[in-house]
CSV table of C-alpha atoms in Angstrom, one decimal:
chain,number,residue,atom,x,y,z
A,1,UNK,CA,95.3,87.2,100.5
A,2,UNK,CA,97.9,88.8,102.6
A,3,UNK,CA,98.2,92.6,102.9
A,4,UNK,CA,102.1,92.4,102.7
A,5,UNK,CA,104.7,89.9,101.0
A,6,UNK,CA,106.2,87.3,103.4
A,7,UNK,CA,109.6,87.8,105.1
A,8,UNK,CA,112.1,85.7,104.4
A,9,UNK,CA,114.9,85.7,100.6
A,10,UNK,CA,113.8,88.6,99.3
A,11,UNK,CA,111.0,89.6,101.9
A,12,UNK,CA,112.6,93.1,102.2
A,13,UNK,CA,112.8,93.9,98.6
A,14,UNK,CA,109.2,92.7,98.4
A,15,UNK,CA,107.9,95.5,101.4
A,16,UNK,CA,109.9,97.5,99.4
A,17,UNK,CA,108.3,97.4,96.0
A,18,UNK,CA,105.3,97.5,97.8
A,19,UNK,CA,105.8,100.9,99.4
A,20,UNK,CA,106.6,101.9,96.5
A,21,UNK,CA,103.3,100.7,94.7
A,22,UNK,CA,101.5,102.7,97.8
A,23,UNK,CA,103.2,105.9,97.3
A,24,UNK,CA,102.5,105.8,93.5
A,25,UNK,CA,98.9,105.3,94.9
A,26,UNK,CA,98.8,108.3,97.2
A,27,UNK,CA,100.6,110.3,94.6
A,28,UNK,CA,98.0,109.9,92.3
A,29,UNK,CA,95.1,110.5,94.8
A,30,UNK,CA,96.5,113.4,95.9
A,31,UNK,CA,97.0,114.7,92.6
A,32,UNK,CA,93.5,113.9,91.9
A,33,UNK,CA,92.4,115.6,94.7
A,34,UNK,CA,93.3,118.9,93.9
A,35,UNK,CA,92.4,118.8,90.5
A,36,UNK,CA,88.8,118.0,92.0
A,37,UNK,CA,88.8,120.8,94.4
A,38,UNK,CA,90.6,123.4,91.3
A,39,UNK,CA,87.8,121.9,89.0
A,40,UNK,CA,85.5,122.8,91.7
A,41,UNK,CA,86.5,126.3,92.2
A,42,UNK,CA,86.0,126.6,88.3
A,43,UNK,CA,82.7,125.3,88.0
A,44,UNK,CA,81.5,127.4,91.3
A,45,UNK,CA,82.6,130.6,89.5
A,46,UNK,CA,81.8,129.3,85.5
A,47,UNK,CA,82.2,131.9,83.0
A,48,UNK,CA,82.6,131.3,78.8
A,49,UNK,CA,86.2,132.4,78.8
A,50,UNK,CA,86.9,129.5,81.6
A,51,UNK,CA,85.3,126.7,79.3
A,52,UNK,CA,89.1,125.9,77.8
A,53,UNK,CA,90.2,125.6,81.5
A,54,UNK,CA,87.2,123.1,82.5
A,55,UNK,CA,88.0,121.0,79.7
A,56,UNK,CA,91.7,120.4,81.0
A,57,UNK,CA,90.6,119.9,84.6
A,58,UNK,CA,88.3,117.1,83.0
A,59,UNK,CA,90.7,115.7,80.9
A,60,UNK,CA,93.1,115.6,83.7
A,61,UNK,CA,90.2,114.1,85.7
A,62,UNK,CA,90.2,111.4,83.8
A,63,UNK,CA,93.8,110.8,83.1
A,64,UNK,CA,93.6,111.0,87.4
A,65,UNK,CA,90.7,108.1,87.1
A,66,UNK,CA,93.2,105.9,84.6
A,67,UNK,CA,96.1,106.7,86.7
A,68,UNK,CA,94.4,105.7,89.7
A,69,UNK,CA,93.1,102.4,88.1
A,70,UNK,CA,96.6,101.5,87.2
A,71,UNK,CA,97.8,101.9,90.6
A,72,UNK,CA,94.5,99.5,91.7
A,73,UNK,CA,96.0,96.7,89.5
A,74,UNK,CA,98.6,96.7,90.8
A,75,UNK,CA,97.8,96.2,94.4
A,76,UNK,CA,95.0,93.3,93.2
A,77,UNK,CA,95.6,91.4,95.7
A,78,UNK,CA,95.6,93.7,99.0
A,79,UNK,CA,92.6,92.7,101.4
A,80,UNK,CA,91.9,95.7,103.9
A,81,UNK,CA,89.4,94.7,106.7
A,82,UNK,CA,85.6,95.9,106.4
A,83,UNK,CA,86.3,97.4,110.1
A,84,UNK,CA,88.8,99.9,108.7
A,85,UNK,CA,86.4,101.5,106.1
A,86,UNK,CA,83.5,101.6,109.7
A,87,UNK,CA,86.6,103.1,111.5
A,88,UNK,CA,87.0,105.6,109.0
A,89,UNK,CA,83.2,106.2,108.2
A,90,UNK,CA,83.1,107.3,112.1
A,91,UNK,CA,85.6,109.7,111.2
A,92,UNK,CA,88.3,108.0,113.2
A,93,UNK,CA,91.8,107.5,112.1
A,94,UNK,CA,92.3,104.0,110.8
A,95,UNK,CA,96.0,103.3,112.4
A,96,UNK,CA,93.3,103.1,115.8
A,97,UNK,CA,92.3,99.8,114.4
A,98,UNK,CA,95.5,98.5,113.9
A,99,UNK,CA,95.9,99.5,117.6
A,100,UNK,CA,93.3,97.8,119.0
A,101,UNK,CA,93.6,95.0,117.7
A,102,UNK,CA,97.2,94.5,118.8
A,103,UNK,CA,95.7,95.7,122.4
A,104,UNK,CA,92.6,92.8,122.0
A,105,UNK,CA,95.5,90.3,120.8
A,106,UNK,CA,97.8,91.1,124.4
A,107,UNK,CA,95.0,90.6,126.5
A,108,UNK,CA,93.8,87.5,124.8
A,109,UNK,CA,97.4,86.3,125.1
A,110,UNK,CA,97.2,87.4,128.9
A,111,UNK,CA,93.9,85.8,129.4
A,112,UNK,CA,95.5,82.2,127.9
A,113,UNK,CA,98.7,82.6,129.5
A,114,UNK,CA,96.6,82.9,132.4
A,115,UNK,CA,94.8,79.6,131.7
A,116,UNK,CA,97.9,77.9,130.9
A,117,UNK,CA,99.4,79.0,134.5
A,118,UNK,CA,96.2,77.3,135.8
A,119,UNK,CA,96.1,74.5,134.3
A,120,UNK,CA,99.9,73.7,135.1
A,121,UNK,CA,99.2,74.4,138.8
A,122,UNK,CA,96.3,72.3,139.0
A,123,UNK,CA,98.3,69.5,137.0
A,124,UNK,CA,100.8,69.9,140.0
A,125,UNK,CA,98.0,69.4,142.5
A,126,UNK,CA,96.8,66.6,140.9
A,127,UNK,CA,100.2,64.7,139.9
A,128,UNK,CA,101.2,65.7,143.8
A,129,UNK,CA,99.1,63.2,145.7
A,130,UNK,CA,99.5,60.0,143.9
A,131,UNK,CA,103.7,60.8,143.6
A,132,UNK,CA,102.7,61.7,147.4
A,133,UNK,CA,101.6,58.0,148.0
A,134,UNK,CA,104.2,56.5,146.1
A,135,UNK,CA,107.2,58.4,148.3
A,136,UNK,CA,105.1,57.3,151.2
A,137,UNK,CA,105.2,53.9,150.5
A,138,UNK,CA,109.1,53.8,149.8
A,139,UNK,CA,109.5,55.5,153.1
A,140,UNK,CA,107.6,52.8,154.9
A,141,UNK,CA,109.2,50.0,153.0
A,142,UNK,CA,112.5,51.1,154.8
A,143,UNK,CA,113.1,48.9,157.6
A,144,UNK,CA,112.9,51.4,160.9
A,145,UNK,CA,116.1,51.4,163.4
């Protein structure tokens, strides 16, 4: 499962409709938010003549819930890391994640890089002595004045 549609004919229209299907989402959260925290102030503060009003705020509740379900199928096949929800848990912003791990990806490219570089040099060092020889040995074939 990938997170985002791959690039290529039609790659950008894809991101695009998928924005799209995230915005819908955080639409609907958000509206679902404050009709939790308006159904809250109602309950904290109950009186008979408010019953009407906690009915809507349940019934909108709900509607939220559907809304929000819709929104879920259509973003079936999203895959967010376990590490995000433990980033977010700890109360840290989750774009950090996506931060270090672009910062653990550099210095693992550095680090191989870095073993690459090695590896060529000591190639050299090792393909240097026998093409050494060889030179050597055309040198002495030459007949000396």
């Amino acid at each position: 499962m990938r997170p985002w549609p791959e690039a290529g004919r039609g790659g950008a229209a894809a991101a695009m409709a998928m924005a799209e299907k995230f915005d819908s989402l955080e639409e609907h959260l958000e509206k679902f938010v404050e009709n939790i925290r308006q159904l809250g102030i109602i309950v904290s503060d109950f009186q008979p003549s408010s019953q009407t009003g906690l009915n809507q705020k349940l019934n909108f509740m709900v509607t939220g819930l559907q809304d929000i379900d819709k929104c879920r199928q259509q973003l079936h096949d999203i895959s967010v890391p376990l590490e995000v929800f433990e980033y977010i848990d700890q109360g840290r912003n989750p774009q950090l994640y996506t931060k270090e791990c672009l910062e653990r990806a550099l210095a693992k490219n550095e680090q191989v890089k870095g073993k690459i570089d090695t590896m060529k040099s000591e190639a050299i060092i090792f393909v240097l002595p026998s093409t050494w020889s060889q030179r050597t040995m055309e040198v002495q074939a030459f007949p000396q004045p």
